[in-house]
PDB file of C-alpha atoms and ligand atoms in Angstrom:
ATOM      1  CA  MET A  19     -45.110 -89.639  60.959  1.00  0.00           C
ATOM      2  CA  GLU A  20     -41.343 -89.929  60.705  1.00  0.00           C
ATOM      3  CA  SER A  21     -39.402 -87.720  63.052  1.00  0.00           C
ATOM      4  CA  ARG A  22     -37.414 -84.959  61.415  1.00  0.00           C
ATOM      5  CA  ILE A  23     -33.751 -85.791  60.864  1.00  0.00           C
ATOM      6  CA  GLU A  24     -31.115 -83.224  59.964  1.00  0.00           C
ATOM      7  CA  THR A  25     -27.561 -84.142  59.080  1.00  0.00           C
ATOM      8  CA  GLY A  26     -24.342 -82.178  59.197  1.00  0.00           C
ATOM      9  CA  ALA A  27     -20.638 -82.489  58.555  1.00  0.00           C
ATOM     10  CA  CYS A  28     -17.460 -80.475  58.840  1.00  0.00           C
ATOM     11  CA  PHE A  29     -15.623 -79.061  55.834  1.00  0.00           C
ATOM     12  CA  CYS A  30     -13.280 -82.061  55.406  1.00  0.00           C
ATOM     13  CA  GLY A  31     -15.935 -84.636  56.249  1.00  0.00           C
ATOM     14  CA  ALA A  32     -14.078 -86.293  59.145  1.00  0.00           C
ATOM     15  CA  ILE A  33     -16.900 -85.372  61.561  1.00  0.00           C
ATOM     16  CA  ALA A  34     -20.548 -85.987  60.818  1.00  0.00           C
ATOM     17  CA  ALA A  35     -23.656 -85.972  62.971  1.00  0.00           C
ATOM     18  CA  GLU A  36     -27.392 -86.483  62.926  1.00  0.00           C
ATOM     19  CA  MET A  37     -29.909 -84.329  64.736  1.00  0.00           C
ATOM     20  CA  GLN A  38     -33.306 -85.827  65.482  1.00  0.00           C
ATOM     21  CA  GLY A  39     -36.527 -83.879  65.877  1.00  0.00           C
ATOM     22  CA  ASP A  40     -37.054 -80.133  65.820  1.00  0.00           C
ATOM     23  CA  PRO A  41     -34.590 -77.752  67.460  1.00  0.00           C
ATOM     24  CA  PHE A  42     -36.061 -75.929  70.465  1.00  0.00           C
ATOM     25  CA  TRP A  43     -34.386 -72.598  69.680  1.00  0.00           C
ATOM     26  CA  ILE A  44     -32.678 -70.868  66.734  1.00  0.00           C
ATOM     27  CA  CYS A  45     -31.011 -67.489  67.019  1.00  0.00           C
ATOM     28  CA  PHE A  46     -28.622 -65.066  65.395  1.00  0.00           C
ATOM     29  CA  ASP A  47     -25.687 -64.488  67.721  1.00  0.00           C
ATOM     30  CA  HIS A  48     -23.656 -61.268  67.538  1.00  0.00           C
ATOM     31  CA  ASP A  49     -21.452 -62.116  70.542  1.00  0.00           C
ATOM     32  CA  ASP A  50     -17.768 -61.174  70.229  1.00  0.00           C
ATOM     33  CA  ASP A  51     -16.428 -64.429  71.768  1.00  0.00           C
ATOM     34  CA  CYS A  52     -18.315 -66.498  69.219  1.00  0.00           C
ATOM     35  CA  ARG A  53     -17.238 -64.162  66.442  1.00  0.00           C
ATOM     36  CA  ARG A  54     -13.582 -64.761  67.265  1.00  0.00           C
ATOM     37  CA  ALA A  55     -13.971 -68.494  67.882  1.00  0.00           C
ATOM     38  CA  ILE A  56     -15.841 -69.071  64.637  1.00  0.00           C
ATOM     39  CA  GLY A  57     -14.170 -66.438  62.468  1.00  0.00           C
ATOM     40  CA  SER A  58     -17.457 -65.080  61.162  1.00  0.00           C
ATOM     41  CA  PRO A  59     -19.159 -61.690  61.746  1.00  0.00           C
ATOM     42  CA  LEU A  60     -22.034 -63.537  63.380  1.00  0.00           C
ATOM     43  CA  THR A  61     -23.424 -67.011  63.544  1.00  0.00           C
ATOM     44  CA  ILE A  62     -26.778 -68.704  63.754  1.00  0.00           C
ATOM     45  CA  TRP A  63     -27.012 -71.304  66.521  1.00  0.00           C
ATOM     46  CA  ILE A  64     -29.398 -74.232  66.204  1.00  0.00           C
ATOM     47  CA  GLY A  65     -30.351 -75.369  69.719  1.00  0.00           C
ATOM     48  CA  TYR A  66     -31.012 -79.030  70.519  1.00  0.00           C
ATOM     49  CA  ARG A  67     -31.372 -81.131  73.651  1.00  0.00           C
ATOM     50  CA  LEU A  68     -28.300 -83.321  74.216  1.00  0.00           C
ATOM     51  CA  ASP A  69     -30.124 -86.539  73.368  1.00  0.00           C
ATOM     52  CA  GLN A  70     -31.210 -85.182  69.962  1.00  0.00           C
ATOM     53  CA  PHE A  71     -27.584 -85.008  68.770  1.00  0.00           C
ATOM     54  CA  ARG A  72     -25.665 -88.104  67.672  1.00  0.00           C
ATOM     55  CA  LEU A  73     -22.216 -88.282  66.104  1.00  0.00           C
ATOM     56  CA  THR A  74     -22.170 -90.568  63.067  1.00  0.00           C
ATOM     57  CA  ARG A  75     -18.501 -90.146  62.140  1.00  0.00           C
ATOM     58  CA  GLY A  76     -15.362 -88.986  63.908  1.00  0.00           C
ATOM     59  CA  GLN A  77     -14.837 -87.289  67.245  1.00  0.00           C
ATOM     60  CA  PRO A  78     -14.644 -83.491  67.575  1.00  0.00           C
ATOM     61  CA  ARG A  79     -11.924 -81.841  69.641  1.00  0.00           C
ATOM     62  CA  GLU A  80     -13.057 -79.599  72.474  1.00  0.00           C
ATOM     63  CA  PHE A  81     -11.761 -76.261  73.661  1.00  0.00           C
ATOM     64  CA  SER A  82     -12.674 -74.208  76.700  1.00  0.00           C
ATOM     65  CA  LYS A  83     -11.425 -70.721  77.446  1.00  0.00           C
ATOM     66  CA  THR A  84     -14.242 -69.631  79.725  1.00  0.00           C
ATOM     67  CA  ARG A  85     -15.103 -71.860  82.667  1.00  0.00           C
ATOM     68  CA  GLY A  86     -18.150 -74.005  81.944  1.00  0.00           C
ATOM     69  CA  ILE A  87     -18.197 -73.262  78.228  1.00  0.00           C
ATOM     70  CA  VAL A  88     -17.008 -75.891  75.781  1.00  0.00           C
ATOM     71  CA  ARG A  89     -16.692 -75.374  72.036  1.00  0.00           C
ATOM     72  CA  SER A  90     -16.124 -78.289  69.681  1.00  0.00           C
ATOM     73  CA  PHE A  91     -14.439 -78.316  66.308  1.00  0.00           C
ATOM     74  CA  CYS A  92     -12.815 -80.602  63.739  1.00  0.00           C
ATOM     75  CA  GLU A  93      -9.100 -80.922  64.492  1.00  0.00           C
ATOM     76  CA  LYS A  94      -8.320 -81.572  60.822  1.00  0.00           C
ATOM     77  CA  CYS A  95     -10.117 -78.714  59.075  1.00  0.00           C
ATOM     78  CA  GLY A  96     -11.032 -76.380  61.945  1.00  0.00           C
ATOM     79  CA  THR A  97     -14.781 -76.253  61.311  1.00  0.00           C
ATOM     80  CA  SER A  98     -16.697 -75.059  64.376  1.00  0.00           C
ATOM     81  CA  ILE A  99     -19.345 -77.561  65.349  1.00  0.00           C
ATOM     82  CA  ALA A 100     -21.060 -76.858  68.646  1.00  0.00           C
ATOM     83  CA  TYR A 101     -21.246 -74.896  71.891  1.00  0.00           C
ATOM     84  CA  ARG A 102     -22.210 -76.078  75.362  1.00  0.00           C
ATOM     85  CA  ASP A 103     -22.582 -74.001  78.508  1.00  0.00           C
ATOM     86  CA  GLU A 104     -23.124 -75.322  82.044  1.00  0.00           C
ATOM     87  CA  GLY A 105     -25.409 -72.337  82.663  1.00  0.00           C
ATOM     88  CA  LEU A 106     -27.730 -73.670  79.967  1.00  0.00           C
ATOM     89  CA  ASN A 107     -28.568 -77.159  81.154  1.00  0.00           C
ATOM     90  CA  ASP A 108     -29.272 -79.844  78.522  1.00  0.00           C
ATOM     91  CA  GLU A 109     -28.813 -77.387  75.642  1.00  0.00           C
ATOM     92  CA  LEU A 110     -26.426 -77.948  72.745  1.00  0.00           C
ATOM     93  CA  TYR A 111     -25.984 -75.289  70.080  1.00  0.00           C
ATOM     94  CA  VAL A 112     -24.810 -76.398  66.651  1.00  0.00           C
ATOM     95  CA  THR A 113     -23.402 -73.862  64.155  1.00  0.00           C
ATOM     96  CA  ILE A 114     -25.575 -73.392  61.101  1.00  0.00           C
ATOM     97  CA  GLY A 115     -22.540 -73.882  58.854  1.00  0.00           C
ATOM     98  CA  PHE A 116     -22.278 -77.501  60.002  1.00  0.00           C
ATOM     99  CA  PHE A 117     -25.665 -78.477  58.541  1.00  0.00           C
ATOM    100  CA  ASP A 118     -26.179 -80.118  55.167  1.00  0.00           C
ATOM    101  CA  HIS A 119     -29.392 -78.094  54.744  1.00  0.00           C
ATOM    102  CA  PRO A 120     -28.930 -74.779  56.556  1.00  0.00           C
ATOM    103  CA  GLU A 121     -31.720 -73.245  54.448  1.00  0.00           C
ATOM    104  CA  ARG A 122     -34.288 -75.164  56.509  1.00  0.00           C
ATOM    105  CA  PHE A 123     -33.745 -73.090  59.659  1.00  0.00           C
ATOM    106  CA  ARG A 124     -35.348 -69.742  60.501  1.00  0.00           C
ATOM    107  CA  PRO A 125     -33.871 -67.759  63.381  1.00  0.00           C
ATOM    108  CA  GLN A 126     -36.303 -66.601  66.078  1.00  0.00           C
ATOM    109  CA  ALA A 127     -34.300 -63.751  67.601  1.00  0.00           C
ATOM    110  CA  HIS A 128     -31.054 -61.777  67.664  1.00  0.00           C
ATOM    111  CA  ALA A 129     -28.848 -62.420  70.708  1.00  0.00           C
ATOM    112  CA  TYR A 130     -26.178 -59.944  71.849  1.00  0.00           C
ATOM    113  CA  TRP A 131     -27.665 -57.337  69.534  1.00  0.00           C
ATOM    114  CA  ARG A 132     -25.580 -54.583  71.175  1.00  0.00           C
ATOM    115  CA  LEU A 133     -22.362 -56.304  69.982  1.00  0.00           C
ATOM    116  CA  ARG A 134     -23.360 -56.569  66.333  1.00  0.00           C
ATOM    117  CA  LEU A 135     -20.997 -55.185  63.719  1.00  0.00           C
ATOM    118  CA  PRO A 136     -22.084 -51.783  62.378  1.00  0.00           C
ATOM    119  CA  CYS A 137     -21.798 -52.945  58.753  1.00  0.00           C
ATOM    120  CA  LEU A 138     -24.575 -55.500  59.271  1.00  0.00           C
ATOM    121  CA  GLU A 139     -28.128 -54.390  58.584  1.00  0.00           C
ATOM    122  CA  PHE A 140     -31.253 -56.411  59.197  1.00  0.00           C
ATOM    123  CA  SER A 141     -34.765 -55.789  57.977  1.00  0.00           C
ATOM    124  CA  ASP A 142     -36.451 -58.569  59.977  1.00  0.00           C
ATOM    125  CA  ASP A 143     -38.794 -57.875  62.875  1.00  0.00           C
ATOM    126  CA  LEU A 144     -37.322 -60.500  65.214  1.00  0.00           C
ATOM    127  CA  PRO A 145     -36.748 -59.638  68.874  1.00  0.00           C
ATOM    128  CA  ARG A 146     -33.412 -57.905  69.475  1.00  0.00           C
ATOM    129  CA  ILE A 147     -31.927 -59.024  72.763  1.00  0.00           C
ATOM    130  CA  ASP A 148     -28.821 -57.348  74.156  1.00  0.00           C
ATOM    131  CA  THR A 149     -27.527 -60.374  76.061  1.00  0.00           C
ATOM    132  CA  TYR A 150     -28.213 -64.090  76.098  1.00  0.00           C
ATOM    133  CA  SER A 151     -31.467 -65.008  74.437  1.00  0.00           C
ATOM    134  CA  ARG A 152     -31.876 -67.992  76.766  1.00  0.00           C
ATOM    135  CA  ARG A 153     -32.644 -68.093  80.445  1.00  0.00           C
ATOM    136  CA  ARG A 154     -29.419 -68.939  82.234  1.00  0.00           C
ATOM    137  CA  ASP A 155     -28.949 -70.722  85.516  1.00  0.00           C
ATOM    138  CA  PRO A 156     -27.991 -67.773  87.762  1.00  0.00           C
ATOM    139  CA  ALA A 157     -25.727 -70.048  89.856  1.00  0.00           C
ATOM    140  CA  PHE A 158     -23.206 -70.026  87.012  1.00  0.00           C
ATOM    141  CA  GLY A 159     -23.197 -66.294  86.335  1.00  0.00           C
ATOM    142  CA  ASN A 160     -22.476 -64.836  82.931  1.00  0.00           C
ATOM    143  CA  PRO A 161     -19.492 -65.925  80.820  1.00  0.00           C
ATOM    144  CA  VAL A 162     -18.082 -62.382  80.782  1.00  0.00           C
ATOM    145  CA  ASP A 163     -17.836 -62.446  84.588  1.00  0.00           C
ATOM    146  CA  ARG A 164     -16.005 -65.765  84.899  1.00  0.00           C
TER     147      ARG A 164
HETATM  148 ZN1   ZN B  10     -13.102 -81.556  59.276  1.00  0.00          ZN
END
């Protein structure tokens, strides 16, 4: 059987990538840092291992405000692309807006539920987690404490 391949691109098309295989984790994220960085009330992160992600066009710019956390984006059009965190080893989170077929992904949980905007209502029965939905390496602490 062929391995699953998902493709994605930024708004202007300068950056494109291919993701191979199934993501290991998909979650809604209500975190305020991500909200500001992405400019959206919430996002859905699609989590892959680093070797599942391959750029097929262009090179994203990177930005880090919090130690150990790197966000990537297209320098031409500003599209947010991905998030890496040294406390989450070998995990790369790609924004759902980057994908050519975002309808194929089903979130498995809500992360940072306590930070969600009051105007957002959800009728799903997914787990609601008040902090990170992933197990972090305690050696790196939490981003809010850095
Ligand atoms: Zn672009």
